[in-house]
Amino acid sequence: MERTFVFPKAAFCDFFDLLKGLGQVIAPVRVSAMSFSFKPVESADEIAFEALRTILPPKKLFFQPRETLIKYNETEIAECIPQVEPQVLFGVHPCDLAGLGAMDKIYGADPQDSHYMARRRKTTIVGLSCMPDKYCFCYSLGTHAPNGDYDLFLTDIGDRFFVAVRTARGLDIIDGGKDLFKPAASADKERFKQFLTAREAAFVSGFSSTALPQLMDMEWDNPIWQELGDRCLSCGNCTPVCPTCYCFDVIDVAGLQASQGERVREWDSCQLAGFAKVSGEFNFRPGPVDRLKFWYRHKLHGFEDAYGLPSCVGCGRCTVSCPSGIDDIVGVVLRLQGKEDPRAGAEGKPSSQGDSVP
């Protein structure tokens, strides 16, 4: 299903009211001078339409940073089934839609993760167009265009929004606002195409994604990994901000009297020293070089082996958040490919060679 409509930007509040009728609306909200976060909103005025990337990706709404799976005491063990209410996730950009698609493959595969899927099924997703900045490289990975992981997708075409409908749930929203939406006319479609052309021209960061798995295999012993690993702080910043990092740990937390407790799942990071540590004090990836190389390989190779696509979606969050400036994936791939970085010398250029990224 792919039908297109338009509605005036001046009538966005009416559109927002339609969404509120479906459940709690969650959208990008400005939380500091330079930062945004997906948060519940009660009015359209709270939405930060200018947000390009949030601190954490929308995965946090489905795969929560910390949640209790079971509770136990001396006589019973009880599963904690999440009480999920309908919600609307608004303002999801194409790279984050691709990230959710990857998470769906992981947690939707049999046996499905009941907590993740319960939240996913109760969520209406409304995507939103964006223009890239110097950190965006989703075009290189084919995640620059919205895929099938949305119900509606809005594109700003001037005085109106161009609306693509992907699902029956999305069509129900259109049907619920018959006075608001009109079928997209030829002029609307032309303006939409002009936006796509302008957006494509705006990308300044990227690389050829041809044969990335083979490249990662061939360059496994490249000196770049030692160089980057020597600067890595093993802080793990790159993993919570990544739309597709899905590793977790499970711990038992006993009560003060040890007669009751709970089993908790919480986010974990392959960049932390204890992640690959097993009994006998053996660690499969003991040093920063081992861990960093593993992370890069998983993003550009390992996920593709199983699912046919890289798990990096080109959002740029890891580059922005890395205090050592080593998670400039574009710069690293270009160096592995033996190519010059066209951003060299540019003001504010992300760097994998010593400059930290603010």
PDB file of C-alpha atoms in Angstrom, residues 103-221:
ATOM      1  CA  MET A 103      15.487  -4.160  15.717  1.00  0.00           C
ATOM      2  CA  ASP A 104      12.273  -5.774  14.497  1.00  0.00           C
ATOM      3  CA  LYS A 105      14.312  -8.457  12.764  1.00  0.00           C
ATOM      4  CA  ILE A 106      16.138  -9.225  16.007  1.00  0.00           C
ATOM      5  CA  TYR A 107      13.325  -9.095  18.542  1.00  0.00           C
ATOM      6  CA  GLY A 108      10.561 -10.173  16.172  1.00  0.00           C
ATOM      7  CA  ALA A 109      12.295 -13.410  15.170  1.00  0.00           C
ATOM      8  CA  ASP A 110      11.081 -16.618  16.778  1.00  0.00           C
ATOM      9  CA  PRO A 111      11.009 -16.914  19.685  1.00  0.00           C
ATOM     10  CA  GLN A 112       9.776 -13.325  19.743  1.00  0.00           C
ATOM     11  CA  ASP A 113      10.624 -10.989  22.582  1.00  0.00           C
ATOM     12  CA  SER A 114       7.199 -10.460  24.142  1.00  0.00           C
ATOM     13  CA  HIS A 115       8.093  -7.154  25.820  1.00  0.00           C
ATOM     14  CA  TYR A 116       9.476  -5.571  22.663  1.00  0.00           C
ATOM     15  CA  MET A 117       6.700  -6.816  20.406  1.00  0.00           C
ATOM     16  CA  ALA A 118       3.912  -5.771  22.804  1.00  0.00           C
ATOM     17  CA  ARG A 119       5.138  -2.168  22.631  1.00  0.00           C
ATOM     18  CA  ARG A 120       5.790  -2.309  18.890  1.00  0.00           C
ATOM     19  CA  ARG A 121       2.300  -3.559  18.045  1.00  0.00           C
ATOM     20  CA  LYS A 122       0.693  -0.800  20.110  1.00  0.00           C
ATOM     21  CA  THR A 123       2.651   1.956  18.378  1.00  0.00           C
ATOM     22  CA  THR A 124       1.622   4.049  15.397  1.00  0.00           C
ATOM     23  CA  ILE A 125       4.678   5.450  13.641  1.00  0.00           C
ATOM     24  CA  VAL A 126       4.638   8.743  11.754  1.00  0.00           C
ATOM     25  CA  GLY A 127       7.868   9.515   9.942  1.00  0.00           C
ATOM     26  CA  LEU A 128       9.135  12.979   9.057  1.00  0.00           C
ATOM     27  CA  SER A 129      11.450  14.253   6.328  1.00  0.00           C
ATOM     28  CA  CYS A 130      14.801  15.848   7.144  1.00  0.00           C
ATOM     29  CA  MET A 131      17.806  17.523   5.550  1.00  0.00           C
ATOM     30  CA  PRO A 132      21.248  16.042   6.321  1.00  0.00           C
ATOM     31  CA  ASP A 133      24.078  17.727   8.161  1.00  0.00           C
ATOM     32  CA  LYS A 134      27.817  16.976   7.978  1.00  0.00           C
ATOM     33  CA  TYR A 135      27.470  13.874  10.151  1.00  0.00           C
ATOM     34  CA  CYS A 136      24.735  12.158   8.122  1.00  0.00           C
ATOM     35  CA  PHE A 137      25.785   9.392   5.748  1.00  0.00           C
ATOM     36  CA  CYS A 138      22.561   7.385   5.447  1.00  0.00           C
ATOM     37  CA  TYR A 139      22.649   7.852   1.669  1.00  0.00           C
ATOM     38  CA  SER A 140      25.725   5.617   1.525  1.00  0.00           C
ATOM     39  CA  LEU A 141      23.843   2.782   3.216  1.00  0.00           C
ATOM     40  CA  GLY A 142      20.508   3.109   1.402  1.00  0.00           C
ATOM     41  CA  THR A 143      18.656   4.226   4.526  1.00  0.00           C
ATOM     42  CA  HIS A 144      18.051   7.802   3.347  1.00  0.00           C
ATOM     43  CA  ALA A 145      14.561   7.020   2.043  1.00  0.00           C
ATOM     44  CA  PRO A 146      11.695   5.809   4.247  1.00  0.00           C
ATOM     45  CA  ASN A 147      11.163   2.083   4.082  1.00  0.00           C
ATOM     46  CA  GLY A 148       8.190   0.017   5.175  1.00  0.00           C
ATOM     47  CA  ASP A 149       8.608   0.597   8.894  1.00  0.00           C
ATOM     48  CA  TYR A 150       6.033   3.389   9.237  1.00  0.00           C
ATOM     49  CA  ASP A 151       2.305   4.019   9.016  1.00  0.00           C
ATOM     50  CA  LEU A 152       2.474   7.583   7.675  1.00  0.00           C
ATOM     51  CA  PHE A 153       5.432   9.590   6.433  1.00  0.00           C
ATOM     52  CA  LEU A 154       5.365  13.397   6.199  1.00  0.00           C
ATOM     53  CA  THR A 155       7.526  15.467   3.867  1.00  0.00           C
ATOM     54  CA  ASP A 156       7.672  19.245   4.074  1.00  0.00           C
ATOM     55  CA  ILE A 157       6.973  20.651   0.600  1.00  0.00           C
ATOM     56  CA  GLY A 158       6.578  24.291   1.524  1.00  0.00           C
ATOM     57  CA  ASP A 159       3.148  25.321   2.691  1.00  0.00           C
ATOM     58  CA  ARG A 160       1.915  21.767   3.113  1.00  0.00           C
ATOM     59  CA  PHE A 161       2.940  18.289   4.127  1.00  0.00           C
ATOM     60  CA  PHE A 162       3.116  15.517   1.546  1.00  0.00           C
ATOM     61  CA  VAL A 163       1.820  12.357   3.241  1.00  0.00           C
ATOM     62  CA  ALA A 164       2.729   8.829   2.172  1.00  0.00           C
ATOM     63  CA  VAL A 165       0.459   6.103   3.558  1.00  0.00           C
ATOM     64  CA  ARG A 166       2.065   2.721   4.092  1.00  0.00           C
ATOM     65  CA  THR A 167      -0.357   0.677   6.197  1.00  0.00           C
ATOM     66  CA  ALA A 168      -4.035   0.130   6.875  1.00  0.00           C
ATOM     67  CA  ARG A 169      -3.501   1.829  10.234  1.00  0.00           C
ATOM     68  CA  GLY A 170      -2.188   4.875   8.410  1.00  0.00           C
ATOM     69  CA  LEU A 171      -5.143   4.859   6.047  1.00  0.00           C
ATOM     70  CA  ASP A 172      -7.480   4.821   9.045  1.00  0.00           C
ATOM     71  CA  ILE A 173      -5.879   8.093  10.178  1.00  0.00           C
ATOM     72  CA  ILE A 174      -6.527   9.588   6.752  1.00  0.00           C
ATOM     73  CA  ASP A 175     -10.130   8.386   6.844  1.00  0.00           C
ATOM     74  CA  GLY A 176     -10.538   9.960  10.285  1.00  0.00           C
ATOM     75  CA  GLY A 177      -9.590  13.378   8.900  1.00  0.00           C
ATOM     76  CA  LYS A 178     -11.436  13.510   5.611  1.00  0.00           C
ATOM     77  CA  ASP A 179     -11.802  17.297   5.844  1.00  0.00           C
ATOM     78  CA  LEU A 180      -8.077  17.720   6.444  1.00  0.00           C
ATOM     79  CA  PHE A 181      -6.466  15.564   3.761  1.00  0.00           C
ATOM     80  CA  LYS A 182      -6.664  15.833  -0.011  1.00  0.00           C
ATOM     81  CA  PRO A 183      -5.199  13.428  -2.555  1.00  0.00           C
ATOM     82  CA  ALA A 184      -1.805  14.624  -3.757  1.00  0.00           C
ATOM     83  CA  ALA A 185      -2.090  16.492  -7.059  1.00  0.00           C
ATOM     84  CA  SER A 186       0.506  16.530  -9.834  1.00  0.00           C
ATOM     85  CA  ALA A 187       1.926  19.821  -8.547  1.00  0.00           C
ATOM     86  CA  ASP A 188       2.335  18.311  -5.064  1.00  0.00           C
ATOM     87  CA  LYS A 189       4.165  15.306  -6.439  1.00  0.00           C
ATOM     88  CA  GLU A 190       6.453  17.572  -8.430  1.00  0.00           C
ATOM     89  CA  ARG A 191       7.345  19.566  -5.319  1.00  0.00           C
ATOM     90  CA  PHE A 192       7.973  16.308  -3.506  1.00  0.00           C
ATOM     91  CA  LYS A 193      10.404  15.231  -6.236  1.00  0.00           C
ATOM     92  CA  GLN A 194      12.157  18.601  -6.027  1.00  0.00           C
ATOM     93  CA  PHE A 195      12.613  18.095  -2.295  1.00  0.00           C
ATOM     94  CA  LEU A 196      14.168  14.674  -2.881  1.00  0.00           C
ATOM     95  CA  THR A 197      16.585  16.139  -5.438  1.00  0.00           C
ATOM     96  CA  ALA A 198      17.614  18.941  -3.075  1.00  0.00           C
ATOM     97  CA  ARG A 199      18.024  16.505  -0.192  1.00  0.00           C
ATOM     98  CA  GLU A 200      20.233  14.184  -2.206  1.00  0.00           C
ATOM     99  CA  ALA A 201      22.462  17.114  -3.171  1.00  0.00           C
ATOM    100  CA  ALA A 202      22.799  18.125   0.494  1.00  0.00           C
ATOM    101  CA  PHE A 203      24.780  15.026   1.530  1.00  0.00           C
ATOM    102  CA  VAL A 204      28.442  15.903   2.027  1.00  0.00           C
ATOM    103  CA  SER A 205      29.609  12.808   3.909  1.00  0.00           C
ATOM    104  CA  GLY A 206      29.667   9.242   2.657  1.00  0.00           C
ATOM    105  CA  PHE A 207      31.422   6.334   0.985  1.00  0.00           C
ATOM    106  CA  SER A 208      30.781   3.551  -1.493  1.00  0.00           C
ATOM    107  CA  SER A 209      29.110   0.667   0.304  1.00  0.00           C
ATOM    108  CA  THR A 210      30.044  -1.868  -2.370  1.00  0.00           C
ATOM    109  CA  ALA A 211      31.560  -5.047  -0.904  1.00  0.00           C
ATOM    110  CA  LEU A 212      31.752  -3.762   2.678  1.00  0.00           C
ATOM    111  CA  PRO A 213      31.832  -7.303   4.178  1.00  0.00           C
ATOM    112  CA  GLN A 214      34.734  -8.272   1.933  1.00  0.00           C
ATOM    113  CA  LEU A 215      36.511  -5.038   2.826  1.00  0.00           C
ATOM    114  CA  MET A 216      36.166  -5.723   6.554  1.00  0.00           C
ATOM    115  CA  ASP A 217      37.554  -9.243   6.114  1.00  0.00           C
ATOM    116  CA  MET A 218      40.463  -8.091   3.976  1.00  0.00           C
ATOM    117  CA  GLU A 219      41.409  -5.214   6.300  1.00  0.00           C
ATOM    118  CA  TRP A 220      41.078  -7.146   9.573  1.00  0.00           C
ATOM    119  CA  ASP A 221      44.765  -6.581  10.344  1.00  0.00           C
TER     120      ASP A 221
END
